[in-house]
mmCIF file with all atom_site columns, C-alpha atoms in Angstrom:
data_model
loop_
_atom_site.group_PDB
_atom_site.id
_atom_site.type_symbol
_atom_site.label_atom_id
_atom_site.label_alt_id
_atom_site.label_comp_id
_atom_site.label_asym_id
_atom_site.label_entity_id
_atom_site.label_seq_id
_atom_site.pdbx_PDB_ins_code
_atom_site.Cartn_x
_atom_site.Cartn_y
_atom_site.Cartn_z
_atom_site.occupancy
_atom_site.B_iso_or_equiv
_atom_site.pdbx_formal_charge
_atom_site.auth_seq_id
_atom_site.auth_comp_id
_atom_site.auth_asym_id
_atom_site.auth_atom_id
_atom_site.pdbx_PDB_model_num
ATOM 1   C CA . GLU A 1 1   ? -4.498  -12.795 15.177  1.00 0.00 ? 173 GLU A CA 1
ATOM 2   C CA . VAL A 1 2   ? -2.124  -10.589 13.220  1.00 0.00 ? 174 VAL A CA 1
ATOM 3   C CA . GLN A 1 3   ? -3.069  -6.964  13.723  1.00 0.00 ? 175 GLN A CA 1
ATOM 4   C CA . LEU A 1 4   ? -1.839  -3.432  13.103  1.00 0.00 ? 176 LEU A CA 1
ATOM 5   C CA . VAL A 1 5   ? -3.653  -0.611  14.861  1.00 0.00 ? 177 VAL A CA 1
ATOM 6   C CA . GLU A 1 6   ? -2.960  3.021   13.964  1.00 0.00 ? 178 GLU A CA 1
ATOM 7   C CA . SER A 1 7   ? -3.699  5.975   16.203  1.00 0.00 ? 179 SER A CA 1
ATOM 8   C CA . GLY A 1 8   ? -2.912  9.654   16.492  1.00 0.00 ? 180 GLY A CA 1
ATOM 9   C CA . GLY A 1 9   ? -4.823  11.064  13.546  1.00 0.00 ? 181 GLY A CA 1
ATOM 10  C CA . ASP A 1 10  ? -6.474  14.422  14.172  1.00 0.00 ? 182 ASP A CA 1
ATOM 11  C CA . LEU A 1 11  ? -7.466  17.818  12.799  1.00 0.00 ? 183 LEU A CA 1
ATOM 12  C CA . VAL A 1 12  ? -4.419  20.090  12.723  1.00 0.00 ? 184 VAL A CA 1
ATOM 13  C CA . GLN A 1 13  ? -3.739  23.554  11.361  1.00 0.00 ? 185 GLN A CA 1
ATOM 14  C CA . PRO A 1 14  ? -1.389  24.128  8.426   1.00 0.00 ? 186 PRO A CA 1
ATOM 15  C CA . GLY A 1 15  ? 2.184   24.297  9.670   1.00 0.00 ? 187 GLY A CA 1
ATOM 16  C CA . GLY A 1 16  ? 1.368   22.133  12.655  1.00 0.00 ? 188 GLY A CA 1
ATOM 17  C CA . SER A 1 17  ? 2.720   18.772  13.770  1.00 0.00 ? 189 SER A CA 1
ATOM 18  C CA . LEU A 1 18  ? 1.297   15.355  14.496  1.00 0.00 ? 190 LEU A CA 1
ATOM 19  C CA . ARG A 1 19  ? 2.694   11.986  15.529  1.00 0.00 ? 191 ARG A CA 1
ATOM 20  C CA . LEU A 1 20  ? 1.051   8.818   14.301  1.00 0.00 ? 192 LEU A CA 1
ATOM 21  C CA . SER A 1 21  ? 1.544   5.450   15.982  1.00 0.00 ? 193 SER A CA 1
ATOM 22  C CA . CYS A 1 22  ? 1.013   1.900   14.785  1.00 0.00 ? 194 CYS A CA 1
ATOM 23  C CA . ALA A 1 23  ? 0.844   -0.939  17.312  1.00 0.00 ? 195 ALA A CA 1
ATOM 24  C CA . ALA A 1 24  ? 1.605   -4.435  16.040  1.00 0.00 ? 196 ALA A CA 1
ATOM 25  C CA . SER A 1 25  ? 0.461   -7.720  17.505  1.00 0.00 ? 197 SER A CA 1
ATOM 26  C CA . GLY A 1 26  ? 0.465   -11.337 16.374  1.00 0.00 ? 198 GLY A CA 1
ATOM 27  C CA . LEU A 1 27  ? 3.563   -10.959 14.197  1.00 0.00 ? 199 LEU A CA 1
ATOM 28  C CA . THR A 1 28  ? 7.292   -10.829 14.811  1.00 0.00 ? 200 THR A CA 1
ATOM 29  C CA . PHE A 1 29  ? 7.416   -7.078  14.343  1.00 0.00 ? 201 PHE A CA 1
ATOM 30  C CA . SER A 1 30  ? 11.208  -6.822  14.417  1.00 0.00 ? 202 SER A CA 1
ATOM 31  C CA . SER A 1 31  ? 11.451  -9.134  11.383  1.00 0.00 ? 203 SER A CA 1
ATOM 32  C CA . TYR A 1 32  ? 9.595   -6.845  9.000   1.00 0.00 ? 204 TYR A CA 1
ATOM 33  C CA . TRP A 1 33  ? 10.260  -3.746  6.985   1.00 0.00 ? 205 TRP A CA 1
ATOM 34  C CA . MET A 1 34  ? 7.338   -1.413  7.688   1.00 0.00 ? 206 MET A CA 1
ATOM 35  C CA . SER A 1 35  ? 5.632   1.262   5.613   1.00 0.00 ? 207 SER A CA 1
ATOM 36  C CA . TRP A 1 36  ? 3.281   4.189   5.932   1.00 0.00 ? 208 TRP A CA 1
ATOM 37  C CA . VAL A 1 37  ? 0.835   4.602   3.049   1.00 0.00 ? 209 VAL A CA 1
ATOM 38  C CA . ARG A 1 38  ? -1.731  7.373   2.720   1.00 0.00 ? 210 ARG A CA 1
ATOM 39  C CA . GLN A 1 39  ? -4.907  7.922   0.760   1.00 0.00 ? 211 GLN A CA 1
ATOM 40  C CA . ALA A 1 40  ? -6.303  11.395  0.202   1.00 0.00 ? 212 ALA A CA 1
ATOM 41  C CA . PRO A 1 41  ? -10.111 11.695  0.039   1.00 0.00 ? 213 PRO A CA 1
ATOM 42  C CA . GLY A 1 42  ? -11.367 10.109  -3.169  1.00 0.00 ? 214 GLY A CA 1
ATOM 43  C CA . LYS A 1 43  ? -7.841  9.415   -4.394  1.00 0.00 ? 215 LYS A CA 1
ATOM 44  C CA . GLY A 1 44  ? -5.535  6.430   -4.789  1.00 0.00 ? 216 GLY A CA 1
ATOM 45  C CA . LEU A 1 45  ? -2.905  4.925   -2.541  1.00 0.00 ? 217 LEU A CA 1
ATOM 46  C CA . GLU A 1 46  ? 0.355   6.824   -2.068  1.00 0.00 ? 218 GLU A CA 1
ATOM 47  C CA . TRP A 1 47  ? 3.392   5.298   -0.421  1.00 0.00 ? 219 TRP A CA 1
ATOM 48  C CA . VAL A 1 48  ? 4.899   7.672   2.170   1.00 0.00 ? 220 VAL A CA 1
ATOM 49  C CA . ALA A 1 49  ? 7.858   5.988   3.894   1.00 0.00 ? 221 ALA A CA 1
ATOM 50  C CA . ASN A 1 50  ? 9.682   2.716   4.592   1.00 0.00 ? 222 ASN A CA 1
ATOM 51  C CA . ILE A 1 51  ? 11.864  1.641   7.493   1.00 0.00 ? 223 ILE A CA 1
ATOM 52  C CA . LYS A 1 52  ? 14.135  -1.382  7.748   1.00 0.00 ? 224 LYS A CA 1
ATOM 53  C CA . GLN A 1 53  ? 13.784  -3.975  10.486  1.00 0.00 ? 225 GLN A CA 1
ATOM 54  C CA . ASP A 1 54  ? 16.438  -2.397  12.728  1.00 0.00 ? 226 ASP A CA 1
ATOM 55  C CA . GLY A 1 55  ? 15.648  1.199   11.776  1.00 0.00 ? 227 GLY A CA 1
ATOM 56  C CA . SER A 1 56  ? 18.999  1.684   10.062  1.00 0.00 ? 228 SER A CA 1
ATOM 57  C CA . GLU A 1 57  ? 17.485  2.540   6.671   1.00 0.00 ? 229 GLU A CA 1
ATOM 58  C CA . LYS A 1 58  ? 14.621  4.916   5.979   1.00 0.00 ? 230 LYS A CA 1
ATOM 59  C CA . TYR A 1 59  ? 13.136  6.064   2.684   1.00 0.00 ? 231 TYR A CA 1
ATOM 60  C CA . TYR A 1 60  ? 10.546  8.718   1.876   1.00 0.00 ? 232 TYR A CA 1
ATOM 61  C CA . VAL A 1 61  ? 8.452   9.953   -1.002  1.00 0.00 ? 233 VAL A CA 1
ATOM 62  C CA . ASP A 1 62  ? 9.845   13.250  -2.261  1.00 0.00 ? 234 ASP A CA 1
ATOM 63  C CA . SER A 1 63  ? 6.830   15.289  -1.125  1.00 0.00 ? 235 SER A CA 1
ATOM 64  C CA . VAL A 1 64  ? 7.456   14.557  2.577   1.00 0.00 ? 236 VAL A CA 1
ATOM 65  C CA . LYS A 1 65  ? 11.263  14.549  2.710   1.00 0.00 ? 237 LYS A CA 1
ATOM 66  C CA . GLY A 1 66  ? 12.513  16.909  5.413   1.00 0.00 ? 238 GLY A CA 1
ATOM 67  C CA . ARG A 1 67  ? 9.064   17.158  7.008   1.00 0.00 ? 239 ARG A CA 1
ATOM 68  C CA . PHE A 1 68  ? 8.152   13.581  8.005   1.00 0.00 ? 240 PHE A CA 1
ATOM 69  C CA . THR A 1 69  ? 10.222  11.099  10.016  1.00 0.00 ? 241 THR A CA 1
ATOM 70  C CA . ILE A 1 70  ? 9.519   7.384   10.245  1.00 0.00 ? 242 ILE A CA 1
ATOM 71  C CA . SER A 1 71  ? 10.775  5.486   13.281  1.00 0.00 ? 243 SER A CA 1
ATOM 72  C CA . ARG A 1 72  ? 10.148  2.292   15.200  1.00 0.00 ? 244 ARG A CA 1
ATOM 73  C CA . ASP A 1 73  ? 10.542  0.778   18.646  1.00 0.00 ? 245 ASP A CA 1
ATOM 74  C CA . ASN A 1 74  ? 10.888  -2.983  18.327  1.00 0.00 ? 246 ASN A CA 1
ATOM 75  C CA . ALA A 1 75  ? 10.735  -3.446  22.098  1.00 0.00 ? 247 ALA A CA 1
ATOM 76  C CA . LYS A 1 76  ? 7.245   -1.913  22.018  1.00 0.00 ? 248 LYS A CA 1
ATOM 77  C CA . ASN A 1 77  ? 6.225   -3.477  18.676  1.00 0.00 ? 249 ASN A CA 1
ATOM 78  C CA . SER A 1 78  ? 5.434   0.009   17.459  1.00 0.00 ? 250 SER A CA 1
ATOM 79  C CA . LEU A 1 79  ? 5.901   2.119   14.338  1.00 0.00 ? 251 LEU A CA 1
ATOM 80  C CA . TYR A 1 80  ? 5.706   5.909   14.272  1.00 0.00 ? 252 TYR A CA 1
ATOM 81  C CA . LEU A 1 81  ? 5.381   8.767   11.809  1.00 0.00 ? 253 LEU A CA 1
ATOM 82  C CA . GLN A 1 82  ? 6.335   12.230  13.011  1.00 0.00 ? 254 GLN A CA 1
ATOM 83  C CA . MET A 1 83  ? 4.761   14.780  10.696  1.00 0.00 ? 255 MET A CA 1
ATOM 84  C CA . ASN A 1 84  ? 5.912   18.409  10.826  1.00 0.00 ? 256 ASN A CA 1
ATOM 85  C CA . SER A 1 85  ? 5.116   21.482  8.733   1.00 0.00 ? 257 SER A CA 1
ATOM 86  C CA . LEU A 1 86  ? 1.839   19.907  7.695   1.00 0.00 ? 258 LEU A CA 1
ATOM 87  C CA . ARG A 1 87  ? 0.111   21.118  4.550   1.00 0.00 ? 259 ARG A CA 1
ATOM 88  C CA . ALA A 1 88  ? -3.446  20.836  3.276   1.00 0.00 ? 260 ALA A CA 1
ATOM 89  C CA . GLU A 1 89  ? -2.250  18.280  0.731   1.00 0.00 ? 261 GLU A CA 1
ATOM 90  C CA . ASP A 1 90  ? -1.189  15.963  3.585   1.00 0.00 ? 262 ASP A CA 1
ATOM 91  C CA . THR A 1 91  ? -4.871  15.437  4.398   1.00 0.00 ? 263 THR A CA 1
ATOM 92  C CA . ALA A 1 92  ? -5.473  11.701  4.073   1.00 0.00 ? 264 ALA A CA 1
ATOM 93  C CA . VAL A 1 93  ? -6.107  8.432   5.819   1.00 0.00 ? 265 VAL A CA 1
ATOM 94  C CA . TYR A 1 94  ? -2.734  7.065   6.902   1.00 0.00 ? 266 TYR A CA 1
ATOM 95  C CA . TYR A 1 95  ? -2.177  3.313   6.954   1.00 0.00 ? 267 TYR A CA 1
ATOM 96  C CA . CYS A 1 96  ? 0.706   1.332   8.351   1.00 0.00 ? 268 CYS A CA 1
ATOM 97  C CA . ALA A 1 97  ? 1.609   -1.948  6.679   1.00 0.00 ? 269 ALA A CA 1
ATOM 98  C CA . SER A 1 98  ? 4.224   -4.658  6.812   1.00 0.00 ? 270 SER A CA 1
ATOM 99  C CA . VAL A 1 99  ? 6.161   -4.666  3.548   1.00 0.00 ? 271 VAL A CA 1
ATOM 100 C CA . SER A 1 100 ? 8.447   -7.017  1.670   1.00 0.00 ? 272 SER A CA 1
ATOM 101 C CA . TYR A 1 101 ? 9.803   -7.056  -1.876  1.00 0.00 ? 273 TYR A CA 1
ATOM 102 C CA . PHE A 1 102 ? 8.974   -10.739 -2.060  1.00 0.00 ? 274 PHE A CA 1
ATOM 103 C CA . TYR A 1 103 ? 5.654   -10.829 -0.210  1.00 0.00 ? 275 TYR A CA 1
ATOM 104 C CA . GLY A 1 104 ? 4.151   -7.395  -0.762  1.00 0.00 ? 276 GLY A CA 1
ATOM 105 C CA . MET A 1 105 ? 2.197   -5.475  1.854   1.00 0.00 ? 277 MET A CA 1
ATOM 106 C CA . ALA A 1 106 ? 0.540   -8.431  3.512   1.00 0.00 ? 278 ALA A CA 1
ATOM 107 C CA . VAL A 1 107 ? -0.792  -6.814  6.681   1.00 0.00 ? 279 VAL A CA 1
ATOM 108 C CA . TRP A 1 108 ? -2.530  -3.430  6.872   1.00 0.00 ? 280 TRP A CA 1
ATOM 109 C CA . GLY A 1 109 ? -3.979  -1.426  9.698   1.00 0.00 ? 281 GLY A CA 1
ATOM 110 C CA . GLN A 1 110 ? -7.431  0.132   9.637   1.00 0.00 ? 282 GLN A CA 1
ATOM 111 C CA . GLY A 1 111 ? -6.036  3.600   9.019   1.00 0.00 ? 283 GLY A CA 1
ATOM 112 C CA . THR A 1 112 ? -6.105  6.854   10.970  1.00 0.00 ? 284 THR A CA 1
ATOM 113 C CA . PRO A 1 113 ? -7.427  10.100  9.426   1.00 0.00 ? 285 PRO A CA 1
ATOM 114 C CA . VAL A 1 114 ? -5.371  13.260  9.313   1.00 0.00 ? 286 VAL A CA 1
ATOM 115 C CA . THR A 1 115 ? -7.006  16.542  8.333   1.00 0.00 ? 287 THR A CA 1
ATOM 116 C CA . VAL A 1 116 ? -4.917  19.659  7.796   1.00 0.00 ? 288 VAL A CA 1
ATOM 117 C CA . SER A 1 117 ? -7.137  22.696  7.768   1.00 0.00 ? 289 SER A CA 1
ATOM 118 C CA . SER A 1 118 ? -7.539  26.070  9.401   1.00 0.00 ? 290 SER A CA 1
ATOM 119 C CA . SER B 2 1   ? 10.827  8.481   -10.658 1.00 0.00 ? 33  SER B CA 1
ATOM 120 C CA . TYR B 2 2   ? 9.215   5.193   -11.591 1.00 0.00 ? 34  TYR B CA 1
ATOM 121 C CA . GLU B 2 3   ? 5.583   5.275   -12.663 1.00 0.00 ? 35  GLU B CA 1
ATOM 122 C CA . LEU B 2 4   ? 2.881   2.622   -12.951 1.00 0.00 ? 36  LEU B CA 1
ATOM 123 C CA . THR B 2 5   ? -0.111  3.276   -15.197 1.00 0.00 ? 37  THR B CA 1
ATOM 124 C CA . GLN B 2 6   ? -3.523  1.634   -14.828 1.00 0.00 ? 38  GLN B CA 1
ATOM 125 C CA . PRO B 2 7   ? -6.790  2.230   -16.676 1.00 0.00 ? 39  PRO B CA 1
ATOM 126 C CA . PRO B 2 8   ? -9.157  4.267   -14.476 1.00 0.00 ? 40  PRO B CA 1
ATOM 127 C CA . SER B 2 9   ? -12.030 1.843   -14.942 1.00 0.00 ? 41  SER B CA 1
ATOM 128 C CA . VAL B 2 10  ? -12.897 -1.618  -16.194 1.00 0.00 ? 42  VAL B CA 1
ATOM 129 C CA . SER B 2 11  ? -16.360 -3.099  -16.552 1.00 0.00 ? 43  SER B CA 1
ATOM 130 C CA . VAL B 2 12  ? -17.249 -6.775  -16.638 1.00 0.00 ? 44  VAL B CA 1
ATOM 131 C CA . SER B 2 13  ? -20.408 -8.859  -16.628 1.00 0.00 ? 45  SER B CA 1
ATOM 132 C CA . PRO B 2 14  ? -20.927 -11.368 -13.813 1.00 0.00 ? 46  PRO B CA 1
ATOM 133 C CA . GLY B 2 15  ? -19.303 -14.692 -14.610 1.00 0.00 ? 47  GLY B CA 1
ATOM 134 C CA . GLN B 2 16  ? -16.989 -13.208 -17.218 1.00 0.00 ? 48  GLN B CA 1
ATOM 135 C CA . THR B 2 17  ? -13.243 -12.571 -17.049 1.00 0.00 ? 49  THR B CA 1
ATOM 136 C CA . ALA B 2 18  ? -11.833 -9.201  -16.066 1.00 0.00 ? 50  ALA B CA 1
ATOM 137 C CA . ASP B 2 19  ? -8.311  -8.165  -16.976 1.00 0.00 ? 51  ASP B CA 1
ATOM 138 C CA . ILE B 2 20  ? -6.756  -5.163  -15.261 1.00 0.00 ? 52  ILE B CA 1
ATOM 139 C CA . THR B 2 21  ? -3.435  -3.981  -16.628 1.00 0.00 ? 53  THR B CA 1
ATOM 140 C CA . CYS B 2 22  ? -0.539  -2.110  -15.074 1.00 0.00 ? 54  CYS B CA 1
ATOM 141 C CA . SER B 2 23  ? 2.223   -0.637  -17.232 1.00 0.00 ? 55  SER B CA 1
ATOM 142 C CA . GLY B 2 24  ? 5.716   0.419   -16.276 1.00 0.00 ? 56  GLY B CA 1
ATOM 143 C CA . ASP B 2 25  ? 9.150   0.504   -17.813 1.00 0.00 ? 57  ASP B CA 1
ATOM 144 C CA . LYS B 2 26  ? 10.575  -3.045  -17.741 1.00 0.00 ? 58  LYS B CA 1
ATOM 145 C CA . LEU B 2 27  ? 7.988   -3.964  -15.122 1.00 0.00 ? 59  LEU B CA 1
ATOM 146 C CA . GLY B 2 28  ? 8.416   -7.622  -16.034 1.00 0.00 ? 60  GLY B CA 1
ATOM 147 C CA . ASP B 2 29  ? 11.959  -7.529  -14.640 1.00 0.00 ? 61  ASP B CA 1
ATOM 148 C CA . ILE B 2 30  ? 10.701  -6.992  -11.084 1.00 0.00 ? 62  ILE B CA 1
ATOM 149 C CA . TYR B 2 31  ? 7.985   -8.411  -8.850  1.00 0.00 ? 63  TYR B CA 1
ATOM 150 C CA . SER B 2 32  ? 4.530   -6.875  -8.932  1.00 0.00 ? 64  SER B CA 1
ATOM 151 C CA . CYS B 2 33  ? 1.705   -7.075  -6.409  1.00 0.00 ? 65  CYS B CA 1
ATOM 152 C CA . TRP B 2 34  ? -2.007  -6.321  -6.538  1.00 0.00 ? 66  TRP B CA 1
ATOM 153 C CA . TYR B 2 35  ? -4.352  -4.984  -3.864  1.00 0.00 ? 67  TYR B CA 1
ATOM 154 C CA . GLN B 2 36  ? -8.132  -4.906  -3.652  1.00 0.00 ? 68  GLN B CA 1
ATOM 155 C CA . GLN B 2 37  ? -9.825  -2.078  -1.784  1.00 0.00 ? 69  GLN B CA 1
ATOM 156 C CA . LYS B 2 38  ? -13.545 -1.868  -1.138  1.00 0.00 ? 70  LYS B CA 1
ATOM 157 C CA . PRO B 2 39  ? -15.206 1.388   -0.009  1.00 0.00 ? 71  PRO B CA 1
ATOM 158 C CA . GLY B 2 40  ? -14.389 2.292   3.571   1.00 0.00 ? 72  GLY B CA 1
ATOM 159 C CA . GLN B 2 41  ? -11.983 -0.628  3.980   1.00 0.00 ? 73  GLN B CA 1
ATOM 160 C CA . SER B 2 42  ? -8.226  -1.081  4.093   1.00 0.00 ? 74  SER B CA 1
ATOM 161 C CA . PRO B 2 43  ? -6.466  -2.553  1.062   1.00 0.00 ? 75  PRO B CA 1
ATOM 162 C CA . VAL B 2 44  ? -6.087  -6.318  0.867   1.00 0.00 ? 76  VAL B CA 1
ATOM 163 C CA . LEU B 2 45  ? -3.203  -8.079  -0.874  1.00 0.00 ? 77  LEU B CA 1
ATOM 164 C CA . VAL B 2 46  ? -4.569  -10.407 -3.568  1.00 0.00 ? 78  VAL B CA 1
ATOM 165 C CA . ILE B 2 47  ? -1.452  -11.182 -5.639  1.00 0.00 ? 79  ILE B CA 1
ATOM 166 C CA . TYR B 2 48  ? 2.267   -11.085 -4.779  1.00 0.00 ? 80  TYR B CA 1
ATOM 167 C CA . GLN B 2 49  ? 5.379   -12.149 -6.690  1.00 0.00 ? 81  GLN B CA 1
ATOM 168 C CA . ASN B 2 50  ? 3.486   -11.515 -9.948  1.00 0.00 ? 82  ASN B CA 1
ATOM 169 C CA . ASN B 2 51  ? 1.219   -14.547 -9.698  1.00 0.00 ? 83  ASN B CA 1
ATOM 170 C CA . ARG B 2 52  ? 1.010   -15.941 -6.159  1.00 0.00 ? 84  ARG B CA 1
ATOM 171 C CA . ARG B 2 53  ? -2.115  -15.772 -4.051  1.00 0.00 ? 85  ARG B CA 1
ATOM 172 C CA . PRO B 2 54  ? -2.045  -15.227 -0.279  1.00 0.00 ? 86  PRO B CA 1
ATOM 173 C CA . SER B 2 55  ? -3.931  -17.656 1.868   1.00 0.00 ? 87  SER B CA 1
ATOM 174 C CA . GLY B 2 56  ? -7.664  -17.009 1.694   1.00 0.00 ? 88  GLY B CA 1
ATOM 175 C CA . ILE B 2 57  ? -7.686  -15.338 -1.716  1.00 0.00 ? 89  ILE B CA 1
ATOM 176 C CA . PRO B 2 58  ? -9.985  -17.184 -4.154  1.00 0.00 ? 90  PRO B CA 1
ATOM 177 C CA . GLU B 2 59  ? -8.467  -19.102 -7.061  1.00 0.00 ? 91  GLU B CA 1
ATOM 178 C CA . ARG B 2 60  ? -10.324 -16.907 -9.542  1.00 0.00 ? 92  ARG B CA 1
ATOM 179 C CA . PHE B 2 61  ? -7.667  -14.238 -8.892  1.00 0.00 ? 93  PHE B CA 1
ATOM 180 C CA . SER B 2 62  ? -4.477  -14.703 -10.920 1.00 0.00 ? 94  SER B CA 1
ATOM 181 C CA . GLY B 2 63  ? -1.631  -12.558 -12.154 1.00 0.00 ? 95  GLY B CA 1
ATOM 182 C CA . SER B 2 64  ? 1.039   -12.322 -14.806 1.00 0.00 ? 96  SER B CA 1
ATOM 183 C CA . ASN B 2 65  ? 3.929   -9.985  -15.495 1.00 0.00 ? 97  ASN B CA 1
ATOM 184 C CA . SER B 2 66  ? 5.997   -9.741  -18.668 1.00 0.00 ? 98  SER B CA 1
ATOM 185 C CA . GLY B 2 67  ? 7.680   -7.025  -20.646 1.00 0.00 ? 99  GLY B CA 1
ATOM 186 C CA . ASN B 2 68  ? 6.239   -3.701  -19.558 1.00 0.00 ? 100 ASN B CA 1
ATOM 187 C CA . THR B 2 69  ? 2.864   -4.975  -18.352 1.00 0.00 ? 101 THR B CA 1
ATOM 188 C CA . ALA B 2 70  ? 1.501   -6.766  -15.319 1.00 0.00 ? 102 ALA B CA 1
ATOM 189 C CA . THR B 2 71  ? -2.043  -8.097  -15.492 1.00 0.00 ? 103 THR B CA 1
ATOM 190 C CA . LEU B 2 72  ? -4.526  -9.037  -12.798 1.00 0.00 ? 104 LEU B CA 1
ATOM 191 C CA . THR B 2 73  ? -7.099  -11.514 -14.095 1.00 0.00 ? 105 THR B CA 1
ATOM 192 C CA . ILE B 2 74  ? -10.335 -12.280 -12.306 1.00 0.00 ? 106 ILE B CA 1
ATOM 193 C CA . SER B 2 75  ? -12.041 -15.331 -13.773 1.00 0.00 ? 107 SER B CA 1
ATOM 194 C CA . GLY B 2 76  ? -15.744 -15.894 -13.218 1.00 0.00 ? 108 GLY B CA 1
ATOM 195 C CA . THR B 2 77  ? -16.092 -12.407 -11.753 1.00 0.00 ? 109 THR B CA 1
ATOM 196 C CA . GLN B 2 78  ? -18.590 -12.075 -8.933  1.00 0.00 ? 110 GLN B CA 1
ATOM 197 C CA . ALA B 2 79  ? -20.483 -9.058  -7.664  1.00 0.00 ? 111 ALA B CA 1
ATOM 198 C CA . MET B 2 80  ? -18.337 -9.121  -4.518  1.00 0.00 ? 112 MET B CA 1
ATOM 199 C CA . ASP B 2 81  ? -15.261 -8.442  -6.665  1.00 0.00 ? 113 ASP B CA 1
ATOM 200 C CA . GLU B 2 82  ? -16.440 -4.912  -7.434  1.00 0.00 ? 114 GLU B CA 1
ATOM 201 C CA . ALA B 2 83  ? -13.728 -2.741  -5.909  1.00 0.00 ? 115 ALA B CA 1
ATOM 202 C CA . ASP B 2 84  ? -10.696 -0.583  -6.628  1.00 0.00 ? 116 ASP B CA 1
ATOM 203 C CA . TYR B 2 85  ? -7.556  -2.474  -7.594  1.00 0.00 ? 117 TYR B CA 1
ATOM 204 C CA . TYR B 2 86  ? -4.006  -1.169  -7.270  1.00 0.00 ? 118 TYR B CA 1
ATOM 205 C CA . CYS B 2 87  ? -0.797  -2.569  -8.683  1.00 0.00 ? 119 CYS B CA 1
ATOM 206 C CA . GLN B 2 88  ? 2.437   -2.038  -6.778  1.00 0.00 ? 120 GLN B CA 1
ATOM 207 C CA . ALA B 2 89  ? 6.135   -2.493  -7.442  1.00 0.00 ? 121 ALA B CA 1
ATOM 208 C CA . TRP B 2 90  ? 9.457   -1.468  -5.971  1.00 0.00 ? 122 TRP B CA 1
ATOM 209 C CA . ASP B 2 91  ? 11.843  1.195   -7.284  1.00 0.00 ? 123 ASP B CA 1
ATOM 210 C CA . SER B 2 92  ? 15.120  0.720   -5.424  1.00 0.00 ? 124 SER B CA 1
ATOM 211 C CA . ASN B 2 93  ? 14.015  0.840   -1.779  1.00 0.00 ? 125 ASN B CA 1
ATOM 212 C CA . THR B 2 94  ? 10.863  2.829   -2.395  1.00 0.00 ? 126 THR B CA 1
ATOM 213 C CA . VAL B 2 95  ? 7.354   1.599   -3.181  1.00 0.00 ? 127 VAL B CA 1
ATOM 214 C CA . VAL B 2 96  ? 5.286   2.688   -6.159  1.00 0.00 ? 128 VAL B CA 1
ATOM 215 C CA . PHE B 2 97  ? 1.536   2.266   -6.612  1.00 0.00 ? 129 PHE B CA 1
ATOM 216 C CA . GLY B 2 98  ? -0.444  2.520   -9.791  1.00 0.00 ? 130 GLY B CA 1
ATOM 217 C CA . GLY B 2 99  ? -3.251  5.050   -9.889  1.00 0.00 ? 131 GLY B CA 1
ATOM 218 C CA . GLY B 2 100 ? -5.889  2.395   -9.325  1.00 0.00 ? 132 GLY B CA 1
ATOM 219 C CA . THR B 2 101 ? -8.630  0.812   -11.429 1.00 0.00 ? 133 THR B CA 1
ATOM 220 C CA . LYS B 2 102 ? -12.283 0.801   -10.470 1.00 0.00 ? 134 LYS B CA 1
ATOM 221 C CA . LEU B 2 103 ? -13.782 -2.555  -11.400 1.00 0.00 ? 135 LEU B CA 1
ATOM 222 C CA . THR B 2 104 ? -17.507 -2.445  -12.029 1.00 0.00 ? 136 THR B CA 1
ATOM 223 C CA . VAL B 2 105 ? -19.466 -5.688  -12.230 1.00 0.00 ? 137 VAL B CA 1
ATOM 224 C CA . LEU B 2 106 ? -22.686 -5.109  -14.142 1.00 0.00 ? 138 LEU B CA 1
#
C-alpha cells in the first residue's frame, strides 16, 4: 500500500521552530518530486514548497521564503520541513504529497496540525 | 504570480450535471488537475492532465481545459460527491491552487 505519514505537528509560540517529517512507504520515494501543502482552518489549500528527486532544486511560496526549508533523505524515504520564525498565519494542517507536472499530486498524507499561538 | 480563480460555491440536484470552472491566464496552454476534499479528509486527485482519471475515480468525473478556463464536470451527480473541489496548475516550478469550490448536492 502506498502511504505517506506526516508527524511533528504541535503547538508552538510565535517566533518558535518546528520540524515536520513525512515517511513514505509503498512507492519509489527517490523517483518523485515532493511537496508540502498547508490548509489553514476553514481555508483552501496552499502550496508551500517543492523539492526535486535528488534534493538539488527547491522552491517555496513567497510567504515562507527565508523561514522554511524543505529537505529529504532518500535513504530513509523521508521528507522534512524545517519551520523557523513561525507566525500565527502559519497555523494550518500540513500535508506532504508526491507531485508531478504530468500526474498531479497523486499521493497525500493524512496531515499534521501546526498551531502557532502564545 | 499566477492566479487561479474558482467560484466559491456551486449547487446541483442529484442526478444532474455539475460544472466547476477554474480561470487563469492561458490556462489551456498547461496541464490542470482537480482535487476533491471532503470534511476532515485529505485531498484526493480526481483529474490530471486536464482530462485523465486516476484509477478508482468514477467515470462521471471528467475534465476539459481550453483558452483561459479549465472545467471539472460531474455527470449524474451523487450525494457522495458533495465536497470542496480545487483546481491546480504549475507556474514554472511552483504549484498554484485555485481558491476552491464548495459543491452542494441538494
